[in-house]
Coordinates of C-alpha atoms in Angstrom, one line a residue:
Chain S
M111 CA 105.0 121.6 133.4
A112 CA 107.8 122.0 131.3
K113 CA 110.2 124.9 131.9
K114 CA 110.1 127.7 129.6
G115 CA 113.0 127.7 127.3
G116 CA 113.6 124.0 127.2
R117 CA 114.4 122.2 123.9
R118 CA 111.4 121.1 121.8
Y119 CA 111.4 117.6 120.3
L120 CA 109.1 116.1 117.8
L121 CA 108.7 112.3 117.5
C122 CA 106.9 111.2 114.3
R123 CA 105.4 107.5 114.2
Y124 CA 102.7 106.6 112.1
G125 CA 102.4 102.9 112.9
G126 CA 99.9 101.2 114.8
I127 CA 99.0 101.4 118.8
G128 CA 102.0 99.5 119.8
D129 CA 104.5 101.5 117.8
T130 CA 103.3 104.7 119.3
L131 CA 103.0 103.4 122.6
L132 CA 106.6 102.5 122.8
L133 CA 107.6 106.3 122.2
T134 CA 106.2 107.0 125.6
S135 CA 109.3 105.4 127.2
L136 CA 111.5 107.4 124.7
A137 CA 109.8 110.7 125.5
G138 CA 110.1 110.0 129.2
E139 CA 113.7 109.2 128.8
I140 CA 114.3 112.4 126.8
K141 CA 112.6 114.4 129.6
R142 CA 114.7 112.8 132.4
R143 CA 117.9 113.7 130.4
E144 CA 116.7 117.1 129.6
P145 CA 114.5 118.5 132.4
G146 CA 112.3 121.4 130.9
S147 CA 112.3 120.0 127.4
K148 CA 109.0 119.6 125.6
V149 CA 108.2 116.5 123.4
D150 CA 105.4 116.6 120.9
V151 CA 104.4 113.4 118.9
A152 CA 102.8 113.0 115.6
V153 CA 100.8 109.8 115.2
R154 CA 98.1 108.4 113.1
A155 CA 94.7 110.2 113.7
E156 CA 92.8 106.9 114.2
T157 CA 95.0 106.2 117.3
S158 CA 95.8 109.5 118.6
E159 CA 92.9 109.4 121.2
L160 CA 95.0 107.0 123.2
F161 CA 98.0 109.1 123.6
E162 CA 96.3 112.4 124.7
E163 CA 96.3 111.7 128.5
E164 CA 100.1 110.9 128.6
D165 CA 102.1 113.3 130.6
V166 CA 105.3 112.4 128.7
F167 CA 103.8 114.0 125.5
D168 CA 103.4 117.6 125.6
G169 CA 101.3 117.6 122.5
V170 CA 99.8 114.8 120.2
L171 CA 99.6 116.0 116.5
P172 CA 96.9 113.4 114.7
T173 CA 98.2 112.9 111.3
K174 CA 96.5 111.6 108.2
R175 CA 98.3 110.0 105.1
F176 CA 97.5 111.7 101.6
P177 CA 97.8 109.7 98.3
P178 CA 99.2 109.6 95.7
T179 CA 102.6 110.6 97.5
N180 CA 101.7 109.1 100.8
V181 CA 102.8 112.0 102.6
D182 CA 101.8 112.4 106.3
A183 CA 100.1 115.5 107.2
V184 CA 98.7 117.3 110.3
E185 CA 95.5 119.3 110.4
V186 CA 95.9 123.0 110.4
E187 CA 93.2 125.7 110.1
S188 CA 92.8 125.7 106.3
G189 CA 93.7 122.0 105.5
W190 CA 96.3 119.5 106.1
V191 CA 100.2 120.4 106.1
S192 CA 102.8 117.7 105.7
T193 CA 104.8 117.2 108.8
E194 CA 107.9 118.2 106.8
C195 CA 106.4 121.8 107.2
I196 CA 106.1 121.7 110.9
K197 CA 109.5 120.1 111.6
P198 CA 111.5 123.6 111.5
Q199 CA 109.5 124.7 114.5
Y200 CA 111.3 122.1 116.6
D201 CA 115.0 121.9 118.0
K202 CA 115.2 118.3 117.3
V203 CA 113.0 115.9 115.2
Y204 CA 113.1 111.9 115.3
D205 CA 111.2 110.9 112.3
L206 CA 110.6 107.2 112.7
R207 CA 108.3 106.6 109.7
F208 CA 111.1 105.2 107.4
S209 CA 113.7 104.4 109.7
V210 CA 112.2 101.5 111.9
E211 CA 110.4 99.2 109.4
N212 CA 112.4 99.8 106.3
N213 CA 115.9 100.3 108.0
V214 CA 117.0 102.2 105.1
P215 CA 117.2 106.2 104.7
T216 CA 114.5 107.7 102.6
V217 CA 115.2 109.8 99.6
W218 CA 113.9 113.0 100.9
L219 CA 113.8 113.0 104.6
P220 CA 116.6 114.9 106.2
L221 CA 117.5 112.1 108.7
S222 CA 120.4 113.7 110.1
E223 CA 118.9 113.5 113.6
T224 CA 118.8 109.8 113.3
E225 CA 122.2 109.2 111.7
G226 CA 124.8 108.1 114.2
P227 CA 126.6 105.1 115.5
W228 CA 123.3 103.4 116.9
R229 CA 121.5 103.7 113.5
R230 CA 124.0 102.1 111.6
S231 CA 124.4 99.1 114.1
M232 CA 120.7 98.3 114.5
S233 CA 118.4 96.0 112.4
S234 CA 114.8 96.0 113.2
N235 CA 114.7 92.3 113.0
Y236 CA 117.0 91.4 115.7
V237 CA 116.8 94.0 118.4
N238 CA 114.0 94.7 121.0
W239 CA 111.7 97.4 119.6
I240 CA 111.9 99.5 122.6
D241 CA 115.8 99.3 122.4
M242 CA 115.6 100.2 118.7
S243 CA 113.6 103.2 119.4
F244 CA 116.3 104.5 121.5
G245 CA 118.8 103.7 119.2
W246 CA 117.2 105.5 116.3
C247 CA 117.3 108.5 118.4
N248 CA 120.9 108.1 119.3
I249 CA 120.4 107.2 123.0
D250 CA 122.4 104.1 123.9
P251 CA 119.6 101.7 125.2
Q252 CA 122.1 100.2 127.5
D253 CA 122.4 103.6 129.5
V254 CA 118.6 103.4 130.2
A255 CA 117.4 101.5 133.0
A256 CA 115.2 98.6 132.4
E257 CA 112.2 100.1 134.4
H258 CA 112.2 103.1 132.2
K259 CA 111.8 101.2 129.1
V260 CA 108.2 99.8 129.8
P261 CA 105.8 102.2 128.1
T262 CA 103.2 104.0 130.1
Y263 CA 99.5 104.3 129.5
T264 CA 96.8 106.2 131.6
V265 CA 93.3 105.1 132.3
L266 CA 91.4 108.0 133.4
P267 CA 89.2 107.7 136.6
E268 CA 85.8 107.8 134.8
E269 CA 87.1 105.2 132.3
L270 CA 88.1 102.9 135.1
E271 CA 84.6 103.5 136.8
W272 CA 83.1 102.5 133.3
A273 CA 85.0 99.6 133.0
K274 CA 84.1 98.4 136.6
E275 CA 80.4 99.0 135.8
R276 CA 80.5 96.9 132.7
V277 CA 82.6 93.9 134.1
H278 CA 81.3 93.6 137.8
K279 CA 84.2 91.9 139.0
Q280 CA 83.7 90.7 142.5
D281 CA 86.4 89.6 145.2
G282 CA 87.7 86.1 144.1
D283 CA 86.3 86.5 140.5
V284 CA 89.0 85.5 137.7
V285 CA 88.5 87.6 134.5
I286 CA 90.6 86.4 131.4
G287 CA 90.5 88.8 128.5
I288 CA 90.9 87.4 125.0
H289 CA 91.8 89.6 121.9
L290 CA 93.4 87.9 119.1
Q291 CA 93.3 90.4 116.3
A292 CA 96.6 91.9 115.2
S293 CA 97.2 94.6 112.4
S294 CA 98.3 91.9 110.0
L295 CA 96.8 88.5 109.2
C296 CA 100.1 86.7 109.9
R297 CA 99.8 87.7 113.5
T298 CA 96.2 87.2 114.1
W299 CA 95.1 83.9 115.7
Y300 CA 92.4 82.4 113.7
K301 CA 90.6 80.0 116.0
A302 CA 89.6 82.8 118.5
D303 CA 86.1 81.5 118.6
E304 CA 87.3 78.2 120.2
L305 CA 89.4 79.6 122.9
P306 CA 86.6 80.6 125.3
K307 CA 85.1 77.0 125.2
R308 CA 88.7 75.5 125.9
L309 CA 89.2 78.0 128.9
K310 CA 86.0 77.2 130.5
M311 CA 86.6 73.6 130.3
L312 CA 89.8 74.1 132.5
L313 CA 88.6 77.1 134.5
P314 CA 85.0 76.8 134.8
E315 CA 84.4 79.8 137.3
A316 CA 86.3 82.1 135.3
K317 CA 84.7 85.2 133.4
I318 CA 85.9 85.4 129.9
L319 CA 86.0 88.9 128.3
F320 CA 86.1 87.9 124.6
F321 CA 86.7 90.3 121.8
D322 CA 84.7 89.1 118.9
P323 CA 86.5 89.8 115.7
T324 CA 83.4 89.6 113.7
S325 CA 81.1 92.0 115.4
L326 CA 84.1 94.0 116.9
V327 CA 82.5 94.0 120.4
W328 CA 83.6 92.6 123.5
Q329 CA 81.5 89.8 125.1
L330 CA 81.5 89.1 128.9
Q331 CA 80.9 85.4 129.1
G332 CA 80.2 84.4 132.7
P333 CA 78.6 81.2 134.4
L334 CA 75.2 83.1 134.2
G335 CA 75.5 83.9 130.4
T336 CA 76.8 86.3 127.9
K337 CA 76.8 90.1 128.0
T338 CA 77.8 92.3 125.2
I339 CA 80.1 95.5 125.7
D340 CA 79.9 97.7 122.6
V341 CA 83.0 100.0 122.9
K342 CA 82.5 101.3 119.3
S343 CA 79.5 103.4 120.2
E344 CA 81.2 104.4 123.5
G345 CA 84.5 105.8 122.7
G346 CA 86.3 103.0 120.9
L347 CA 90.0 102.3 121.8
R348 CA 90.1 104.1 125.2
K349 CA 87.1 102.0 126.2
S350 CA 89.0 98.7 125.2
A351 CA 92.0 99.8 127.0
A352 CA 90.0 100.6 130.2
L353 CA 88.6 97.0 130.0
L354 CA 92.2 95.6 130.3
T355 CA 92.3 96.9 133.9
Q356 CA 89.5 94.4 135.0
M357 CA 91.5 91.3 133.6
D358 CA 93.5 88.9 135.7
L359 CA 95.0 87.7 132.4
F360 CA 95.1 88.9 129.0
V361 CA 95.5 86.5 126.2
C362 CA 96.4 88.3 123.0
A363 CA 98.1 88.4 119.7
D364 CA 101.3 90.7 118.8
S365 CA 99.2 93.8 119.0
G366 CA 99.2 97.1 120.4
Y367 CA 96.8 95.8 123.2
S368 CA 99.5 93.7 124.4
H369 CA 101.8 96.7 125.0
I370 CA 98.9 98.6 126.7
A371 CA 98.4 95.8 129.0
A372 CA 102.1 95.5 129.7
A373 CA 102.1 99.2 130.5
L374 CA 99.2 98.9 132.9
G375 CA 100.9 95.9 134.7
I376 CA 98.2 93.4 133.5
P377 CA 99.7 89.8 133.1
T378 CA 99.5 88.8 129.5
L379 CA 99.9 85.6 127.5
T380 CA 100.8 86.7 123.8
L381 CA 101.0 84.5 120.8
Y382 CA 104.0 85.1 118.6
S383 CA 104.5 83.7 115.2
T384 CA 106.5 85.8 112.8
V385 CA 108.6 87.6 115.3
P386 CA 110.5 86.2 118.4
A387 CA 109.0 87.4 121.7
W388 CA 112.0 89.0 123.1
T389 CA 112.0 91.7 120.2
R390 CA 108.6 92.9 121.9
E391 CA 108.5 91.9 125.5
L392 CA 111.9 91.9 126.9
Y393 CA 111.3 94.5 129.5
Y394 CA 107.7 93.5 130.7
E395 CA 107.7 92.0 133.9
K396 CA 104.3 90.1 133.7
A397 CA 104.4 89.0 130.2
N398 CA 104.2 85.3 129.0
F399 CA 104.2 84.0 125.5
I400 CA 103.7 81.1 123.4
Q401 CA 106.0 81.0 120.3
S402 CA 105.5 79.0 117.3
D403 CA 108.2 76.5 117.0
L404 CA 108.1 75.8 113.2
S405 CA 111.4 75.6 111.4
C406 CA 110.5 78.7 109.4
S407 CA 109.5 80.6 112.4
P408 CA 110.3 83.5 113.1
C409 CA 110.3 84.6 109.5
F410 CA 110.4 88.3 110.7
S411 CA 107.6 89.0 108.1
L412 CA 105.6 91.9 109.0
D413 CA 103.4 91.7 106.0
G414 CA 99.9 90.4 105.9
V415 CA 100.9 87.2 104.2
C416 CA 102.8 84.2 105.0
P417 CA 105.9 84.0 102.5
R418 CA 105.6 80.1 102.5
Q419 CA 102.0 80.2 102.1
Q420 CA 102.1 82.5 99.2
K421 CA 104.5 80.4 97.4
R422 CA 102.2 77.4 97.7
A423 CA 99.3 79.7 96.5
R424 CA 101.1 80.4 93.4
E425 CA 101.5 76.9 92.6
R426 CA 97.9 76.3 93.0
L427 CA 97.0 79.1 90.4
S428 CA 96.0 77.9 87.0
D429 CA 98.6 78.4 84.1
R430 CA 96.6 81.2 82.7
E431 CA 96.4 83.1 86.1
K432 CA 100.3 82.5 86.4
K433 CA 100.7 84.2 83.0
L434 CA 98.6 87.3 83.8
L435 CA 100.4 87.8 87.1
K436 CA 103.9 87.4 85.3
F437 CA 103.2 90.4 83.3
E438 CA 102.9 92.4 86.6
E439 CA 106.0 91.1 88.0
E440 CA 108.0 91.9 84.7
K441 CA 106.4 95.4 84.7
V442 CA 104.7 94.8 81.4
P443 CA 102.3 97.8 80.8
P444 CA 98.7 96.3 80.7
P445 CA 98.0 97.6 77.0
I446 CA 100.8 95.5 75.8
A447 CA 100.1 92.7 78.2
A448 CA 96.5 92.6 76.7
R449 CA 97.7 92.8 73.1
E450 CA 99.9 89.7 73.9
M451 CA 97.0 87.8 75.5
D452 CA 95.1 88.8 72.5
M453 CA 92.2 90.3 74.6
P454 CA 90.6 93.8 74.9
L455 CA 92.1 95.9 77.8
P456 CA 89.1 96.1 80.0
A457 CA 88.7 92.2 80.0
F458 CA 92.4 91.8 80.6
M459 CA 92.4 94.2 83.4
Q460 CA 89.2 92.4 85.0
E461 CA 90.7 89.0 84.6
H462 CA 94.1 90.2 86.0
A463 CA 92.5 91.7 89.1
A464 CA 90.5 88.5 89.6
A465 CA 93.8 86.5 89.6
R466 CA 95.5 88.7 91.8
Q467 CA 92.5 88.6 94.3
R468 CA 92.6 84.7 94.3
L469 CA 96.3 84.8 94.9
R470 CA 96.0 87.1 97.8
S471 CA 93.0 85.1 99.3
M472 CA 94.8 81.9 99.0
S473 CA 97.9 83.5 100.6
T474 CA 96.1 84.9 103.6
E475 CA 94.6 81.7 104.9
E476 CA 95.8 80.5 108.3
P477 CA 99.7 80.5 108.2
D478 CA 101.4 77.4 109.3
C479 CA 103.0 79.1 112.4
M480 CA 99.6 80.1 113.7
K481 CA 98.2 76.7 112.9
N482 CA 101.0 75.5 115.1
I483 CA 99.7 77.0 118.2
S484 CA 96.4 75.0 119.3
P485 CA 93.6 76.3 121.7
E486 CA 94.8 73.5 124.1
M487 CA 98.2 75.0 124.3
I488 CA 96.9 78.6 125.0
A489 CA 94.2 76.9 127.5
E490 CA 96.9 75.0 129.5
K491 CA 99.5 77.8 129.5
A492 CA 96.8 80.2 130.7
K493 CA 95.7 78.0 133.5
E494 CA 99.4 77.6 134.5
I495 CA 99.9 81.3 134.6
L496 CA 96.9 81.8 136.7
D497 CA 97.9 79.1 139.2
E498 CA 101.3 80.5 139.6
L499 CA 99.7 84.0 140.3
K500 CA 97.4 82.5 142.7
A501 CA 100.1 80.9 144.5
Chain R
M95 CA 104.5 138.0 103.8
R96 CA 102.3 137.9 100.9
E97 CA 104.0 137.1 97.7
P98 CA 103.1 137.7 93.9
I99 CA 101.6 134.8 92.2
S100 CA 102.0 133.8 88.3
A101 CA 98.9 132.2 87.0
V102 CA 99.6 130.0 84.2
I103 CA 96.6 129.1 82.0
F104 CA 96.6 126.5 79.3
V105 CA 94.0 126.9 76.5
R106 CA 93.0 125.8 73.1
N107 CA 90.0 127.6 71.2
D108 CA 88.3 128.8 74.5
P109 CA 88.2 132.5 74.2
D110 CA 85.1 133.1 76.6
K111 CA 86.1 130.9 79.5
L112 CA 89.7 132.3 79.3
R113 CA 88.5 135.8 79.7
S114 CA 86.2 134.8 82.5
L115 CA 89.0 133.1 84.3
I116 CA 91.6 135.7 84.0
E117 CA 89.1 138.3 85.4
R118 CA 88.4 136.1 88.4
L119 CA 92.3 135.4 89.0
E120 CA 93.7 138.9 88.4
P121 CA 92.5 140.7 91.5
V122 CA 94.3 138.0 93.8
L123 CA 97.5 137.7 92.1
G124 CA 99.2 140.6 94.1
R125 CA 100.8 143.8 92.9
A126 CA 103.6 142.1 90.8
G127 CA 101.3 139.1 89.7
E128 CA 101.0 138.0 86.1
V129 CA 98.9 135.9 83.8
I130 CA 100.5 133.8 81.4
V131 CA 98.4 132.2 78.9
V132 CA 99.8 129.0 76.9
D133 CA 98.0 128.9 73.6
Q134 CA 98.2 125.5 72.1
S135 CA 97.6 126.6 68.6
S136 CA 94.1 128.1 68.7
T137 CA 92.3 128.5 65.6
D138 CA 90.1 131.3 66.6
N139 CA 90.4 134.7 68.5
T140 CA 91.7 133.1 71.8
P141 CA 95.4 134.7 71.4
E142 CA 93.8 138.2 70.9
V143 CA 91.5 137.8 73.9
A144 CA 94.6 136.8 76.0
R145 CA 96.3 139.8 74.8
E146 CA 93.3 142.1 75.5
C147 CA 93.3 141.0 79.0
G148 CA 96.8 141.8 79.4
A149 CA 98.3 138.3 79.9
R150 CA 101.6 137.2 78.6
L151 CA 101.1 134.8 75.5
L152 CA 103.2 131.7 74.9
T153 CA 102.3 129.7 71.8
R154 CA 103.1 126.0 71.5
T155 CA 102.3 123.6 68.7
R156 CA 99.1 121.3 69.3
K157 CA 100.0 118.0 70.8
G158 CA 96.5 117.1 71.5
Y159 CA 97.1 117.4 75.4
P160 CA 98.9 119.8 77.5
D161 CA 101.1 117.5 79.9
P162 CA 104.3 117.7 77.5
D163 CA 104.4 121.6 77.8
R164 CA 103.4 121.9 81.3
T165 CA 106.8 121.8 82.9
W166 CA 108.2 124.1 80.5
A167 CA 105.5 126.7 80.7
Y168 CA 105.6 126.8 84.7
N169 CA 109.2 127.4 84.3
Q170 CA 108.4 130.6 82.4
A171 CA 106.8 132.3 85.4
K172 CA 108.6 135.4 86.7
N173 CA 107.2 134.9 90.2
T174 CA 108.3 132.1 92.7
W175 CA 104.7 131.1 92.9
V176 CA 102.7 129.4 90.3
W177 CA 99.0 128.8 90.1
A178 CA 98.3 126.3 87.5
W179 CA 95.0 126.4 85.5
D180 CA 93.2 124.9 82.4
S181 CA 90.9 127.2 80.9
D182 CA 87.9 125.1 81.6
E183 CA 88.4 125.4 85.1
Y184 CA 87.6 128.3 87.6
P185 CA 88.2 128.8 91.5
D186 CA 85.2 129.2 93.7
E187 CA 85.1 132.1 96.1
E188 CA 86.4 130.3 99.2
L189 CA 89.4 129.3 97.2
L190 CA 89.9 132.9 95.9
A191 CA 89.8 134.4 99.5
L192 CA 92.4 131.8 100.8
V193 CA 95.1 131.6 98.0
P194 CA 96.5 135.1 98.7
K195 CA 97.5 134.0 102.0
L196 CA 99.0 130.7 101.0
A197 CA 101.5 132.1 98.8
D198 CA 104.0 132.8 101.5
Q199 CA 107.3 130.9 101.8
E200 CA 107.5 131.4 105.6
R201 CA 105.0 129.0 105.8
K202 CA 107.5 126.4 104.6
V203 CA 105.2 124.9 102.2
H204 CA 106.3 124.2 98.5
T205 CA 103.3 122.6 97.0
Y206 CA 99.5 123.0 97.9
W207 CA 97.1 120.3 96.8
I208 CA 93.6 121.7 96.0
R209 CA 90.4 120.0 95.6
R210 CA 88.7 119.8 92.3
K211 CA 85.2 119.0 91.4
N212 CA 83.9 118.1 88.1
L213 CA 80.7 119.5 86.5
V214 CA 79.2 118.3 83.2
N215 CA 76.3 120.3 81.7
G216 CA 76.3 122.4 85.1
K217 CA 75.7 119.0 87.2
D218 CA 78.3 117.8 89.7
I219 CA 79.3 114.2 88.4
Y220 CA 80.6 113.1 91.9
P221 CA 79.2 109.5 91.6
I222 CA 81.3 109.1 88.5
L223 CA 84.3 111.2 89.0
Q224 CA 85.0 111.8 92.6
E225 CA 86.6 115.1 93.7
D226 CA 90.4 114.7 93.3
W227 CA 93.5 116.7 94.6
Q228 CA 95.5 118.6 92.3
P229 CA 98.9 120.0 93.0
R230 CA 98.1 123.5 91.6
L231 CA 99.7 126.2 93.7
F232 CA 103.5 125.5 94.0
V233 CA 106.9 127.0 94.2
K234 CA 108.3 127.3 90.6
G235 CA 110.3 124.0 89.8
S236 CA 108.8 122.0 92.5
V237 CA 106.3 120.1 90.3
Q238 CA 107.3 118.2 87.2
Y239 CA 105.0 116.7 84.5
S240 CA 105.8 113.7 82.4
D241 CA 104.9 113.7 78.6
R242 CA 102.1 111.1 79.2
M243 CA 98.4 111.9 79.6
H244 CA 96.5 111.2 82.8
T245 CA 99.5 110.7 85.0
H246 CA 100.5 112.3 88.3
P247 CA 103.2 114.8 88.3
Q248 CA 106.5 114.3 90.3
L249 CA 106.9 116.4 93.3
G250 CA 110.5 117.5 94.1
S251 CA 109.6 118.3 97.8
P252 CA 107.8 116.7 100.9
H253 CA 106.7 120.2 102.0
Q254 CA 103.1 120.0 101.0
M255 CA 99.7 120.9 102.2
W256 CA 96.1 119.7 101.3
V257 CA 93.8 122.8 101.2
T258 CA 90.5 121.6 102.4
K259 CA 88.8 125.2 101.9
G260 CA 87.5 126.0 98.4
H261 CA 87.6 124.2 95.1
I262 CA 88.9 124.3 91.6
V263 CA 85.7 123.7 89.6
H264 CA 86.2 121.9 86.2
E265 CA 83.3 122.6 84.1
R266 CA 82.7 121.0 80.8
T267 CA 79.8 120.1 78.5
L268 CA 78.9 116.5 77.4
E269 CA 79.6 117.7 73.8
Q270 CA 83.2 118.8 74.9
I271 CA 83.8 115.4 76.6
E272 CA 82.6 113.6 73.3
K273 CA 84.8 115.7 71.1
A274 CA 87.7 114.8 73.5
S275 CA 87.4 111.3 72.4
E276 CA 88.2 112.3 68.7
N277 CA 91.6 113.5 70.0
R278 CA 94.6 112.2 67.9
A279 CA 96.7 111.8 70.9
L280 CA 94.3 109.8 72.7
A281 CA 94.2 107.5 69.8
R282 CA 97.8 106.6 70.1
D283 CA 97.4 105.7 73.8
P284 CA 94.9 102.7 74.0
Q285 CA 94.7 102.7 77.9
A286 CA 93.8 106.3 77.9
Q287 CA 91.5 105.8 75.2
Q288 CA 89.7 103.1 77.0
L289 CA 89.4 105.1 80.2
E290 CA 88.0 108.0 78.3
H291 CA 85.6 105.6 76.7
Q292 CA 84.4 104.3 79.9
F293 CA 84.2 107.7 81.3
R294 CA 82.1 109.1 78.5
E295 CA 79.6 106.3 78.7
R296 CA 79.0 106.7 82.3
V297 CA 78.6 110.4 82.3
R298 CA 76.1 110.0 79.4
A299 CA 74.0 107.4 81.3
F300 CA 74.2 109.6 84.4
L301 CA 73.0 112.7 82.6
A302 CA 70.2 110.5 80.8
T303 CA 68.7 109.4 84.1
G304 CA 67.6 112.9 85.0
E305 CA 68.5 112.6 88.4
A306 CA 69.7 116.0 89.7
N307 CA 72.3 114.5 92.1
S308 CA 74.6 117.3 93.0
G309 CA 76.9 115.1 94.9
E310 CA 76.4 117.1 98.2
E311 CA 74.9 114.4 100.0
R312 CA 77.6 112.1 99.2
R313 CA 80.4 114.6 99.9
S314 CA 79.0 115.3 103.4

């Protein structure tokens, strides 16, 4: 319980699960340095349930993003209020919405709290993300012990019981979890379906807990058959996180679940394509990885598309499609572009949207760096890790 | 602390709705509240109605749509809080009860976004035009409109709030929508013209089906 009169902090982070989980180390460090302080965190409403049980956070404020100005807001009695309005209630605010990904100050956020020697010296591409979270809040990462840099995650006793009941793990059972979905396609491994088969060939006795990206349910594949664990109807993200506790090895993409597994001390095998592994898991004791070794990798792209593939996709477009998309690049207003193309505006808009969609779909096919990681490589590495753990 | 509000209403040839709107708004504007009517060169008795209702009357030349005059008109308010209206809109009871509490700078909010629903011939046209959010209650100077039609205003502050209770009700007749297509300003903007045309056709088709879809199911 925080001491009365301690300073109040607000950490704002509206990214994915992993981004927010990394703030647990930061909040913990703030509290170690300033006993009695209180730390609230503003996170995306979709993922807020994951952080409600963490002791390091005194309050979790679910936020929603409102178009057209894309302002993040928290819910109050008569509606949603932008986080800017609640910031004055705090002694210190670290708003990482714009500082981490963009590395540039924004026009209207008062970033004085994130100004400082660390902010100027850190680039999100070349620093471990946990160190960077400290740096953006003007805490020298080198002054923080490595064990305090690992995020924390709490599985409630009833959730643990639920997971045990579902998986039925017996003494001597080996459970391998597979979750290869990430928030962007560039970091999602596409041949997820093939991996359980490969793993069974090498480890016939192992139970596979596979997250099916098509139906969004977990499948428990054992020697006696397959059972579906539908977490969606039973509490979503927290239930998925609870299932991690039953795994001996978790094979995953560069996603939030890899960080939850690390926080729970579960051995992981993570596939990295666009970012180097050390930017994510430098401080995780039981983390293993496969890094794509293409000459263009890591490209540090966090977008949904592979830059090389997008370039190739552009070349595959027809001349007419290229011309339609060029108007957009050159910011020609649609009515003028339609006139130049000698076609009515609605027809122009329709054709333009179709060209853009085709470019997008061709750009989001499996990127080279992910193709570079084969199911055999993953299965062999998984076996190697399990053998080491057994030894 | 509750602060007075200046209601700014844009109108052209719409005396009845103007009177009705002023009557609804007046009780909640506060003791030092005011009503400003921005008349866009009406050709009927609209200016007289505005004066009768005790409103401050500002007259502007007709430009076909109010956007070029909005920023100027809102800056004429004597109070810090501006509540922006068009004469074909009105607040529902929930919004009327809430707004006096919102106009308070201690809340640190500079702009309130309020939901707006659209009725044509008394019917909610939600399947065609969904509820949208409009920055309508704001601290003077924090919202800037461009001269173009159908564009979002620029906001000078991130201190915003989205009010989920209450609505602005935008009520028109099919006849008014059809008349709007004859607008000269629209004729100069092919993109806006195209949008209006599509909208008009969809509304006409929706009303012709005779289905009394209030939109309530969709909203819930």
